[in-house]
Amino acid sequence: MKIYIACLEAYNNGMLHGAWIEPSADVEELQEQIDAILKKSPMPSSDEWAVHDYDGVPNMGEYPDLKDICDYVELVDSTDLSQDCLDAIIENVHGDLDQAREDLERVIGEYHEFRDYANECADEMIACAESGSGSEFLAKYFDYEKHARDLRHDCTILDVSGGVLVLHH
């Protein structure tokens, strides 16, 4: 996870000066990282900067609020989900990091396809019923396809590179 910080005074004078940094989750530390880049600028007294590229961080524009970058770093640090899954959640909530934090609490898991999750749920229900009589009947005639269709209405399903990420509504 990196961002490219560019010195705007150098850029506006036809020179490229900047550096890739791994942003801190602390606003003051991130500002210190940016100040260190500007201090090394070939242009004296440089104080304006922009983000010219993102790597592993959603594009927040050239002039992002440092708090937004730090909030994203903190969010990444707080989860075991893959970058792809986290990005899918953030994209689904249109970049609202507070909502993304809430959605992280609703994650059920990542599956090859939604039907894998639905079948797992059905198998658990059937296994619970096995303690009573007639469990063979239930397992034999259970309609997995209809169960998956109905269960789909109770979940948020996000496409990710490995399949789907399933969240409770």
Coordinates of C-alpha atoms in Angstrom, one line a residue, residues 33-105:
Q33 CA 6.3 12.0 5.6
I34 CA 5.0 14.6 3.1
D35 CA 7.1 17.4 4.7
A36 CA 10.3 15.2 4.4
I37 CA 9.6 14.9 0.6
L38 CA 9.0 18.6 0.2
K39 CA 12.1 19.4 2.2
K40 CA 14.2 17.6 -0.4
S41 CA 12.6 19.4 -3.3
P42 CA 14.9 21.3 -5.7
M43 CA 12.6 24.3 -5.3
P44 CA 13.2 26.3 -2.1
S45 CA 10.3 26.7 0.4
S46 CA 8.1 24.1 -1.3
D47 CA 4.9 23.6 0.6
E48 CA 2.3 22.4 -1.9
W49 CA 1.9 18.7 -2.7
A50 CA -0.4 16.4 -4.5
V51 CA -0.9 12.6 -4.8
H52 CA 0.0 11.6 -8.3
D53 CA -0.5 7.9 -8.0
Y54 CA -2.0 5.2 -5.7
D55 CA -0.9 1.6 -5.3
G56 CA -3.1 -0.6 -3.1
V57 CA -5.1 2.5 -2.0
P58 CA -8.3 3.6 -3.6
N59 CA -7.9 6.7 -5.7
M60 CA -8.9 9.6 -3.5
G61 CA -7.9 12.3 -6.0
E62 CA -4.9 14.6 -6.2
Y63 CA -5.8 16.5 -3.1
P64 CA -7.2 14.0 -0.6
D65 CA -7.9 14.8 3.0
L66 CA -5.0 13.2 5.0
K67 CA -7.5 11.9 7.5
D68 CA -9.3 9.9 4.7
I69 CA -6.0 8.3 3.8
C70 CA -5.2 7.5 7.4
D71 CA -8.7 6.1 8.0
Y72 CA -8.2 3.8 5.0
V73 CA -4.8 2.6 6.4
E74 CA -6.4 2.0 9.8
L75 CA -9.3 0.1 8.1
V76 CA -6.9 -2.2 6.2
D77 CA -4.9 -2.8 9.4
S78 CA -8.1 -3.8 11.3
T79 CA -9.2 -6.6 9.1
D80 CA -8.0 -10.0 7.9
L81 CA -9.8 -9.7 4.6
S82 CA -7.9 -9.6 1.4
Q83 CA -7.3 -6.3 -0.3
D84 CA -9.7 -7.4 -3.1
C85 CA -12.5 -8.1 -0.6
L86 CA -11.9 -4.8 1.3
D87 CA -11.9 -2.9 -1.9
A88 CA -15.2 -4.5 -3.0
I89 CA -16.8 -3.5 0.3
I90 CA -15.5 0.1 0.0
E91 CA -16.6 0.3 -3.7
N92 CA -20.1 -1.0 -2.7
V93 CA -20.6 1.8 -0.2
H94 CA -19.2 4.4 -2.7
G95 CA -16.0 5.1 -0.6
D96 CA -17.8 5.8 2.7
L97 CA -15.3 4.4 5.2
D98 CA -17.6 4.6 8.1
Q99 CA -20.1 2.4 6.3
A100 CA -17.4 0.1 5.2
R101 CA -16.4 -0.4 8.8
E102 CA -20.0 -1.4 9.6
D103 CA -20.1 -3.7 6.6
L104 CA -16.9 -5.5 7.8
E105 CA -19.0 -6.6 10.9

